[in-house]
PDB file of C-alpha atoms in Angstrom:
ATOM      1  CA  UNK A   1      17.792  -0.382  -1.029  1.00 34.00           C
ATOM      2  CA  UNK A   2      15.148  -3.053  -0.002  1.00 40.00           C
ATOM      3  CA  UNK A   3      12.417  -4.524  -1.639  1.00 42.00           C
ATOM      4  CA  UNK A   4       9.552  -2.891  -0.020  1.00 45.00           C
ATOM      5  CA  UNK A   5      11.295   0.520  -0.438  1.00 45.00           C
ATOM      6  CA  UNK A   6      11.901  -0.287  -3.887  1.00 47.00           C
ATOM      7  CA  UNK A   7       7.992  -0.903  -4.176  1.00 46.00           C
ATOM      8  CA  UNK A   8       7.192   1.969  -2.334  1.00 45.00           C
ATOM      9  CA  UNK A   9       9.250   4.143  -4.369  1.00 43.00           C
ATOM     10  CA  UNK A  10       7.227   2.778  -7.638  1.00 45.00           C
ATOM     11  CA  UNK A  11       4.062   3.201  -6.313  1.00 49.00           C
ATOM     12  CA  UNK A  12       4.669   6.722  -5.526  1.00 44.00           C
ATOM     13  CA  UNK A  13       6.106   7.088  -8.919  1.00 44.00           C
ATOM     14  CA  UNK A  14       3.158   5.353 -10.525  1.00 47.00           C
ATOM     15  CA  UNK A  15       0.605   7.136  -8.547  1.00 50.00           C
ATOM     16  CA  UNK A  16       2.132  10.952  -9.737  1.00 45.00           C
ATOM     17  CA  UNK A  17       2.179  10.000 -13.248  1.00 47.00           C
ATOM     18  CA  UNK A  18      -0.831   7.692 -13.684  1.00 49.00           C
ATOM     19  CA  UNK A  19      -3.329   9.546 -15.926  1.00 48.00           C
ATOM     20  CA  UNK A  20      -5.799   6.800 -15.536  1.00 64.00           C
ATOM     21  CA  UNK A  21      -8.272   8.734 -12.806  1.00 70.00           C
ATOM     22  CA  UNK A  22     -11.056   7.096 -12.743  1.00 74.00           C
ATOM     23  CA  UNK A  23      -9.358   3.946 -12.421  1.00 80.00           C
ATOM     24  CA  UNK A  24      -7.136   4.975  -9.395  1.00 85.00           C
ATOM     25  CA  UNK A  25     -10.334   6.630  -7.567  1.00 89.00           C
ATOM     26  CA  UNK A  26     -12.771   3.502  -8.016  1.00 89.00           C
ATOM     27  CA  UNK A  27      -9.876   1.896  -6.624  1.00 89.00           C
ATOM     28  CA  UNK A  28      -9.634   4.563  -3.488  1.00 91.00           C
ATOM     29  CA  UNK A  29     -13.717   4.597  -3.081  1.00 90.00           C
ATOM     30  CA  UNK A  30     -13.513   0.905  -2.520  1.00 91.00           C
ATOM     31  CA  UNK A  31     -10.775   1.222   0.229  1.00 91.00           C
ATOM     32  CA  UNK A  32     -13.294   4.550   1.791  1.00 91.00           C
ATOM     33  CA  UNK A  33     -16.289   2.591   1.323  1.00 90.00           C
ATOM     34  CA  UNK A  34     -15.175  -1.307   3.094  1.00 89.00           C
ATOM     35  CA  UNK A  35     -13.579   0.970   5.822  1.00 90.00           C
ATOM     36  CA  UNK A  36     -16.541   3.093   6.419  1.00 91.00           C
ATOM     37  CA  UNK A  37     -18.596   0.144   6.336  1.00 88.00           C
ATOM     38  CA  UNK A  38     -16.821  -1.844   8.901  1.00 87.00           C
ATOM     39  CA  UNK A  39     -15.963   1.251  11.336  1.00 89.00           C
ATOM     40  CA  UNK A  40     -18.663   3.692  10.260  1.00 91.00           C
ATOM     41  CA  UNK A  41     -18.567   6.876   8.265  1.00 91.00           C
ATOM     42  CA  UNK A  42     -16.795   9.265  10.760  1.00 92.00           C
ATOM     43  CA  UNK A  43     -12.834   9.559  10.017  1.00 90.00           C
ATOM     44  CA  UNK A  44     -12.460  11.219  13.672  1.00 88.00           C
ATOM     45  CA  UNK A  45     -13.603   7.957  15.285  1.00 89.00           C
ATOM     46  CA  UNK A  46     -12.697   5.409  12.401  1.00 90.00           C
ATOM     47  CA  UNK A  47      -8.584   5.222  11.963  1.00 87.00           C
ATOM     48  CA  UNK A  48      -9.250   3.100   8.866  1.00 90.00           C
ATOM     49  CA  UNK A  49     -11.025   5.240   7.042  1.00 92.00           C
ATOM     50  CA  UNK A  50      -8.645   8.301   8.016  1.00 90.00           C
ATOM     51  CA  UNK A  51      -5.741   6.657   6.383  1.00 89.00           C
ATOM     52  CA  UNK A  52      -8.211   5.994   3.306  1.00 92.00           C
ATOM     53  CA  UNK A  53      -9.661   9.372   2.794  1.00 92.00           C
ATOM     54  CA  UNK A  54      -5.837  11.036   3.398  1.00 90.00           C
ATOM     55  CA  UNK A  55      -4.410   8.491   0.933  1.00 90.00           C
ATOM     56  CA  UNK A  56      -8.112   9.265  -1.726  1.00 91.00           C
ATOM     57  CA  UNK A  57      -6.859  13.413  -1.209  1.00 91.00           C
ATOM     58  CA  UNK A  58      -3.156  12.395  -1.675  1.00 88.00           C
ATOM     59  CA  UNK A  59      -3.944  11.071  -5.461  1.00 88.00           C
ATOM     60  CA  UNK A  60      -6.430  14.371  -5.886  1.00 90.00           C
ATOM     61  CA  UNK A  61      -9.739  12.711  -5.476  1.00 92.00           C
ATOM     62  CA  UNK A  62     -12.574  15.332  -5.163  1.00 92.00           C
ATOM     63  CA  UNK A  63     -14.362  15.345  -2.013  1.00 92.00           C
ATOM     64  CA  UNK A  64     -17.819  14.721  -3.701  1.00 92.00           C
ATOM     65  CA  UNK A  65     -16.683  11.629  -4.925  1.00 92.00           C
ATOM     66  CA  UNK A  66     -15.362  10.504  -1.032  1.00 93.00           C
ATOM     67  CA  UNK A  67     -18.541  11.537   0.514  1.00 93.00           C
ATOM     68  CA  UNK A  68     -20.641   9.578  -2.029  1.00 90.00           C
ATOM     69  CA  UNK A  69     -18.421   6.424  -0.964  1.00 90.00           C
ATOM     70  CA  UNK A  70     -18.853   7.176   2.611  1.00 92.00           C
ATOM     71  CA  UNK A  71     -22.823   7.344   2.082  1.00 90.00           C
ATOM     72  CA  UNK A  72     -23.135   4.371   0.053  1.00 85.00           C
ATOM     73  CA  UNK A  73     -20.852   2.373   3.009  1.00 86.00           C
ATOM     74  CA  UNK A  74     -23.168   3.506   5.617  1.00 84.00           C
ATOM     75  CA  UNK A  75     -26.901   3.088   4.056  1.00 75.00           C
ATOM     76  CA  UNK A  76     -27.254   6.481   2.255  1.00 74.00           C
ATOM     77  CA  UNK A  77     -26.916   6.190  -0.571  1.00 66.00           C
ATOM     78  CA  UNK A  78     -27.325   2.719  -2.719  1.00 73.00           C
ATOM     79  CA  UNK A  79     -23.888   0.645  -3.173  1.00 69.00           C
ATOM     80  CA  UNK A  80     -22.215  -2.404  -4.304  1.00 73.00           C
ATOM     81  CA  UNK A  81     -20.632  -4.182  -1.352  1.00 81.00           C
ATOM     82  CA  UNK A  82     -16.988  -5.090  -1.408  1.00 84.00           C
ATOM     83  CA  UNK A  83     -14.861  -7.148   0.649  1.00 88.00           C
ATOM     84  CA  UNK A  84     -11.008  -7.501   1.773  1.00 91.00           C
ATOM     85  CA  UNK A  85      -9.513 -10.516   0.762  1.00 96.00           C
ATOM     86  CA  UNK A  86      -5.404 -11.428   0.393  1.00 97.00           C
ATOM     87  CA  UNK A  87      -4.166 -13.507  -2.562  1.00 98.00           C
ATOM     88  CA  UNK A  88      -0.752 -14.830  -1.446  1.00 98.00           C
ATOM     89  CA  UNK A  89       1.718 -16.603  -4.058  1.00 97.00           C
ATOM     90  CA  UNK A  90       5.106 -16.711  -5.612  1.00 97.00           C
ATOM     91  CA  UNK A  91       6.148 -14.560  -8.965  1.00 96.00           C
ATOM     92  CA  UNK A  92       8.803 -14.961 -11.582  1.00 94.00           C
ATOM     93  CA  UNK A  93      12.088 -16.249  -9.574  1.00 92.00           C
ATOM     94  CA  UNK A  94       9.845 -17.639  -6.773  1.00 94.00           C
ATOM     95  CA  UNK A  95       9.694 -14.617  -5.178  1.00 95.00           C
ATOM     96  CA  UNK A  96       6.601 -13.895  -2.330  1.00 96.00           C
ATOM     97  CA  UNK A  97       3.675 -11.599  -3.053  1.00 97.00           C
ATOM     98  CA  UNK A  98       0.567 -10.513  -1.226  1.00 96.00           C
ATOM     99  CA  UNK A  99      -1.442  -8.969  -3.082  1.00 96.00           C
ATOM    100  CA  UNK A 100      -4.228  -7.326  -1.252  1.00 94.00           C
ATOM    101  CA  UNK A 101      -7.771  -6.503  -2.973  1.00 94.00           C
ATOM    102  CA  UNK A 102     -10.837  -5.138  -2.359  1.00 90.00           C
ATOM    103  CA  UNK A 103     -13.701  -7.614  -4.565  1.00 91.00           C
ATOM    104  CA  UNK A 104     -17.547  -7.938  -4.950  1.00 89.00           C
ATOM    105  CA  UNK A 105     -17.095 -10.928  -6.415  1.00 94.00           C
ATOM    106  CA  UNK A 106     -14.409 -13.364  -4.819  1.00 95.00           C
ATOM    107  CA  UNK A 107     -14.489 -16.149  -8.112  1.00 96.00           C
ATOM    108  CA  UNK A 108     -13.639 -13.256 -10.660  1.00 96.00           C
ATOM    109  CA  UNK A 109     -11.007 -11.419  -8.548  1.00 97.00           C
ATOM    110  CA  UNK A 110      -9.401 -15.643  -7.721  1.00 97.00           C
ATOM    111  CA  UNK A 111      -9.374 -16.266 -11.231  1.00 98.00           C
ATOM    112  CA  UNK A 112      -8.083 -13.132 -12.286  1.00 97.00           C
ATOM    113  CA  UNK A 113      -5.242 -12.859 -10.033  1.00 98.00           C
ATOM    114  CA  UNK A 114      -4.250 -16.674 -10.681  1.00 98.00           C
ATOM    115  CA  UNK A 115      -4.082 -15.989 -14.059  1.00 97.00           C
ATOM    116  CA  UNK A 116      -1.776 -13.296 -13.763  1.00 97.00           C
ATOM    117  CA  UNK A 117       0.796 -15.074 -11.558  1.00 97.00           C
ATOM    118  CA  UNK A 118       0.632 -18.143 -14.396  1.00 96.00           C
ATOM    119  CA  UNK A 119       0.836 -16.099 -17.227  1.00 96.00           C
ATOM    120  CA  UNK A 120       3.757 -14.320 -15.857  1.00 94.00           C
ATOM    121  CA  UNK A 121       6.079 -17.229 -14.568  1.00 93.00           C
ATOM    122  CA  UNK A 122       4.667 -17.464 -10.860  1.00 95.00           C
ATOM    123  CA  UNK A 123       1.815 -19.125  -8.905  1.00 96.00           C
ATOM    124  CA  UNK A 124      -1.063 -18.627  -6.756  1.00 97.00           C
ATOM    125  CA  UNK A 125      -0.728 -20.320  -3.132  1.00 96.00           C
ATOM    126  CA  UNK A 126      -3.036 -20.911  -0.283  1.00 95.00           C
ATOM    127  CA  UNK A 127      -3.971 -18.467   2.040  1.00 93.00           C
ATOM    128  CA  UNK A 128      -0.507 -18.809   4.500  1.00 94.00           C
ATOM    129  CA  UNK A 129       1.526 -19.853   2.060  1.00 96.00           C
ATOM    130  CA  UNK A 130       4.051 -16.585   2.343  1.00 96.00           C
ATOM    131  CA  UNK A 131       2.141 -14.002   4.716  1.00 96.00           C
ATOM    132  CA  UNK A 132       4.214 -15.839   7.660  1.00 96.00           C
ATOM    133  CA  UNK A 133       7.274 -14.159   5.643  1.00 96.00           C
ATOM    134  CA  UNK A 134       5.872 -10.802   6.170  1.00 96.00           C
ATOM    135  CA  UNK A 135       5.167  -8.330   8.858  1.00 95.00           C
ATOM    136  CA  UNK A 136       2.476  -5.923   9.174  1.00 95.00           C
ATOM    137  CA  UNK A 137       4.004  -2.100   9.934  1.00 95.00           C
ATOM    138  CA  UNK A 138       3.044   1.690   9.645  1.00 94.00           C
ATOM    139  CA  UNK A 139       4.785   3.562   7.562  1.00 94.00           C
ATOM    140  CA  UNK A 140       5.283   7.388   7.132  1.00 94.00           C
ATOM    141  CA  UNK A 141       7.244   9.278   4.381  1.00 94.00           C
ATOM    142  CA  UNK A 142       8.292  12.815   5.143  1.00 95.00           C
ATOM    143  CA  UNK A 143      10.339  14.882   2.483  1.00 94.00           C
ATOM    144  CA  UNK A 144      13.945  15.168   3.315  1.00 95.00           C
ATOM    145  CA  UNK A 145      14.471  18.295   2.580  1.00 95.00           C
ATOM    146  CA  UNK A 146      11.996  19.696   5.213  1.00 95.00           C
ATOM    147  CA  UNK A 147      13.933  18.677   7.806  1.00 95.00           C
ATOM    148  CA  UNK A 148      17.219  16.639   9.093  1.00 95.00           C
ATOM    149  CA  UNK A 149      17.466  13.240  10.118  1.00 95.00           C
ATOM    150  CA  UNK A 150      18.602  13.882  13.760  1.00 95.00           C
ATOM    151  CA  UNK A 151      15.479  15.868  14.852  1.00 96.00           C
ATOM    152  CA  UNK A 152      13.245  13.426  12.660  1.00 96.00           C
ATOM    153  CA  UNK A 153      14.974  10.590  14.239  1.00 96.00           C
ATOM    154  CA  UNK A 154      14.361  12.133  17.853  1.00 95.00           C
ATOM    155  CA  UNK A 155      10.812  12.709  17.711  1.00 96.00           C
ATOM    156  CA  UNK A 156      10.126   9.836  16.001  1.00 96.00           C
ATOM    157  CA  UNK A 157      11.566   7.690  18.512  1.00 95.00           C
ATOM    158  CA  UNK A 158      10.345  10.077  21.304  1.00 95.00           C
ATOM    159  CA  UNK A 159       6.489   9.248  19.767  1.00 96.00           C
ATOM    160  CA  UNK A 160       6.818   5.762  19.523  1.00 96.00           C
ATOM    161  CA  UNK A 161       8.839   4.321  16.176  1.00 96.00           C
ATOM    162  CA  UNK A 162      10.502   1.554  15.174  1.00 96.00           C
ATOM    163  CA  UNK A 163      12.750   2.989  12.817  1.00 94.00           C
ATOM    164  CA  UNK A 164      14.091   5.796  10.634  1.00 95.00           C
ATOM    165  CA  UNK A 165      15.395   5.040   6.982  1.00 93.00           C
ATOM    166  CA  UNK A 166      16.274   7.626   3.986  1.00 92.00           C
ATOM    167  CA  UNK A 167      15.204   6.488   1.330  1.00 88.00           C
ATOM    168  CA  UNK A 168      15.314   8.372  -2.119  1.00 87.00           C
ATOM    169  CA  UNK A 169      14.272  11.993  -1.336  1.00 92.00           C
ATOM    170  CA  UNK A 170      12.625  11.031   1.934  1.00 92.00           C
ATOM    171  CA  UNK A 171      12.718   9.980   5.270  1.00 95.00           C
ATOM    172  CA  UNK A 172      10.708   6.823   6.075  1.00 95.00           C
ATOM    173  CA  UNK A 173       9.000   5.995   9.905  1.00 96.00           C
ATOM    174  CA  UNK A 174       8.210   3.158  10.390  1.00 96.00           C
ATOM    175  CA  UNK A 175       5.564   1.999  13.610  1.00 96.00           C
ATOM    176  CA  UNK A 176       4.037  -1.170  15.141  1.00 95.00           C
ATOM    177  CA  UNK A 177       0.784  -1.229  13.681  1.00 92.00           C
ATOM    178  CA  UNK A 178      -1.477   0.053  16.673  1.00 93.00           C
ATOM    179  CA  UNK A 179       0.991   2.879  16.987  1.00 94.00           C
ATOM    180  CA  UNK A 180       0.838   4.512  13.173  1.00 93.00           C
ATOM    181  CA  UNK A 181      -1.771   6.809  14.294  1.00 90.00           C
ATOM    182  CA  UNK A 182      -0.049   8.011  17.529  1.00 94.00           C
ATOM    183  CA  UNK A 183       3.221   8.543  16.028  1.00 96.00           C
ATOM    184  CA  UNK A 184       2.027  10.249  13.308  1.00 93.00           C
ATOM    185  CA  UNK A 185      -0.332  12.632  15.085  1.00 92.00           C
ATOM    186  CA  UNK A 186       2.751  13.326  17.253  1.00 95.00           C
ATOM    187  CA  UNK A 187       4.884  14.173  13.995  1.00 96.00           C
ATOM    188  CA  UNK A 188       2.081  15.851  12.483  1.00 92.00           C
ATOM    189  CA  UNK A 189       2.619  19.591  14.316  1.00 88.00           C
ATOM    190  CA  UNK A 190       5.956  19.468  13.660  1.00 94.00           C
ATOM    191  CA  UNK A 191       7.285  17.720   9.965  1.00 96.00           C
ATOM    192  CA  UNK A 192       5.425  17.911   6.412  1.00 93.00           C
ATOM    193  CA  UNK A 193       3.873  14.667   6.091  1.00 92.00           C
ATOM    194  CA  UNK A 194       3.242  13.478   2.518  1.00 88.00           C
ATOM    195  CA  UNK A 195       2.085  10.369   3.307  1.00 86.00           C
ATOM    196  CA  UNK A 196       1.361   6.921   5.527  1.00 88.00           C
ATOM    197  CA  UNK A 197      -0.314   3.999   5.232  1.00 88.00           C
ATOM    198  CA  UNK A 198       0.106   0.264   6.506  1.00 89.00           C
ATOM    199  CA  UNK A 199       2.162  -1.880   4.900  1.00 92.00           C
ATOM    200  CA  UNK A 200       3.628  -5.067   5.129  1.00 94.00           C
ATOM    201  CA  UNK A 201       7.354  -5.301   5.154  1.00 93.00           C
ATOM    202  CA  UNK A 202       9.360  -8.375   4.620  1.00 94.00           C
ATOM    203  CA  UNK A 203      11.444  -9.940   7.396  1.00 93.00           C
ATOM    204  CA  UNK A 204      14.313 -10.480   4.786  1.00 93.00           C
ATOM    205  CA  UNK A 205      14.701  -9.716   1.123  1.00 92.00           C
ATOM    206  CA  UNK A 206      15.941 -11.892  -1.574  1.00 92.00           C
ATOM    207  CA  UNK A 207      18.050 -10.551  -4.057  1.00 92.00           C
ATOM    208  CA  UNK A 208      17.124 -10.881  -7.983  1.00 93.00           C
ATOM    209  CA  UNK A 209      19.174 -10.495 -10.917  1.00 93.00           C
ATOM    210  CA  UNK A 210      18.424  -7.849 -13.867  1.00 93.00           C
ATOM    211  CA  UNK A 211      16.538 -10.202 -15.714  1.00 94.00           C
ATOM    212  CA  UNK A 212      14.017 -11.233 -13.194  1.00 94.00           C
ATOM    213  CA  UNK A 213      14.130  -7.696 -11.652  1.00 92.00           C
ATOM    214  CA  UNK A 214      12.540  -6.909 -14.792  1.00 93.00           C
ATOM    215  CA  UNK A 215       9.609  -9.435 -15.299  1.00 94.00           C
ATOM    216  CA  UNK A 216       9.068  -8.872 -11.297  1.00 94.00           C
ATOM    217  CA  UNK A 217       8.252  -5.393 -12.267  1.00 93.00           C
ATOM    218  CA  UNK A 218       6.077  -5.927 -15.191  1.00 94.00           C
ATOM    219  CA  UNK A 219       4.057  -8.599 -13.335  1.00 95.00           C
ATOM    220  CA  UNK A 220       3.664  -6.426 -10.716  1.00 94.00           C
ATOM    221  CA  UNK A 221       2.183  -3.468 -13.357  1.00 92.00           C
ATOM    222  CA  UNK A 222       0.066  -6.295 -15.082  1.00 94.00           C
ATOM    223  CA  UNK A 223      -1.256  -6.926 -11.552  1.00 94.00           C
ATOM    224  CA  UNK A 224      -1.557  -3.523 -10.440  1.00 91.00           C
ATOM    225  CA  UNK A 225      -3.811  -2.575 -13.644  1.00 90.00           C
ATOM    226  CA  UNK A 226      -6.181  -5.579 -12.189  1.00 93.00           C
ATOM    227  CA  UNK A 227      -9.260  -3.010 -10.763  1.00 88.00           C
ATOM    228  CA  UNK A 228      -9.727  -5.103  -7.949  1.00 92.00           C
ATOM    229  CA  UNK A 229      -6.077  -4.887  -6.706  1.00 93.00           C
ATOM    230  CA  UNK A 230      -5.243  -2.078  -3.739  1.00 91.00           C
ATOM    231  CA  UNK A 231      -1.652  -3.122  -2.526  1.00 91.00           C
ATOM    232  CA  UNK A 232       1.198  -5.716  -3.623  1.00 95.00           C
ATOM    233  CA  UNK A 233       3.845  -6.366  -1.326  1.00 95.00           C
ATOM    234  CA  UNK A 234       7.064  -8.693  -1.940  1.00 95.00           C
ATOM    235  CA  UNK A 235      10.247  -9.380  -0.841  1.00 94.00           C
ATOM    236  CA  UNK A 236      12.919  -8.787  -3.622  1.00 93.00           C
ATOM    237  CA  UNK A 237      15.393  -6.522  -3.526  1.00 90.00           C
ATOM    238  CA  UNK A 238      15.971  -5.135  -7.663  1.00 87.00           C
ATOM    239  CA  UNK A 239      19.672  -4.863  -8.554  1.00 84.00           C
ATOM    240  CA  UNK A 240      20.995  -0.997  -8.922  1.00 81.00           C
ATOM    241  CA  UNK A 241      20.630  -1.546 -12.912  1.00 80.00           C
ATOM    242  CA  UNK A 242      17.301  -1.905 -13.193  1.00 77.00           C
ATOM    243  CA  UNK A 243      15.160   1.634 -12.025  1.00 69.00           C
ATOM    244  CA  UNK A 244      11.702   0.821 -10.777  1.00 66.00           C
TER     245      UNK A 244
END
């Protein structure tokens, strides 16, 4: 299994047993809110914040709480502003992470975040430093037991994608990343969607013993509990001993 589907197989795990709400929507009304902002407020004209309003209901966030994120992001309501920025760096065994966050204040989230990669055994770099080892794809997981790989495989394909994986108890599609939205309205009438979002997959992985596979994943919970922190990608690829 690779290291992004290994990571994508945590977060989903994370996500469906995190009991910390209000921690994982102030993290979602950022995303709704910078996207919003920077495309405006309607999700039939604004692909960005589509994906974050689907991925808000995914994690059960009641609609109040994405419309007040939507009218703060466009002037209707009073709101702190927040911007995207990338922290790149390496973690324990000098493996690469991105770590993508949405801040209103650029020093604390910095300081934060290079804390947390010396603390745990790894360091900060400069902006560049490992995104080159990284590409930016759609990706959409569909339940495999709504359907079989062949006539997943064929549409997919027939809509546009890169790829078809199983992974776990799912199929995964993966796009260029102008084409997530076609493929997937494409796949939409005819599989269960449970989810998609962008991502960025490595170009290779780099394997990790059982040792490091653990600290990789406890750095990567320390940084996940950071509230400023939305997505963190890397390249390893855990060892079938150690479950994510």
């Amino acid at each position: 299994m690779s290291g992004h589907s290994h990571w994508a197989t945590i977060k989903h795990k994370k996500a469906a047993a995190d009991s910390k709400k209000n921690k994982v929507f102030s993290k979602h009304a950022r995303a709704v809110m910078v996207a919003a902002k920077q495309g405006g407020g309607d999700p039939d004209t604004n692909i960005k914040l589509q994906y974050a309003v689907e991925a808000a209901r995914a994690d059960n966030m009641p609609r109040d709480n994405i419309e007040r994120a939507i009218k703060r992001a466009t002037g209707e309501m009073e709101g702190v502003r927040f911007e995207e920025v990338t922290y790149e760096g390496y973690g324990p065994g000098g493996v690469a992470f991105l770590v993508e966050t949405l801040t209103d204040n650029r020093n604390r989230t910095a300081s934060d975040i290079r804390k947390t990669f010396e603390t745990r055994g790894g360091k900060m770099g400069a902006a560049g430093s490992v995104g080159y080892l990284f590409e930016r794809k759609g990706v959409i997981r569909i339940p495999a037991n709504t359907t079989t790989e062949d006539d997943l495989m064929m549409a997919a394909l027939d809509a546009g994608a890169d790829n078809l994986t199983r992974e776990g108890d799912h199929f995964v599609v993966t796009t260029g990343p102008t084409e997530l939205d076609k493929v997937r309205k494409a796949l939409a009438g005819k599989f269960k969607i449970e989810a998609f979002e962008m991502m960025m997959i490595p170009k290779d992985f780099v394997k990790v013993d059982a040792e490091v596979g653990r600290r990789l994943l406890d750095f990567m919970d320390v940084l996940d509990e950071l509230d400023d922190v939305q997505k963190i990608f890397s390249n390893f690829e855990l060892p079938e001993t150690v479950a994510p």
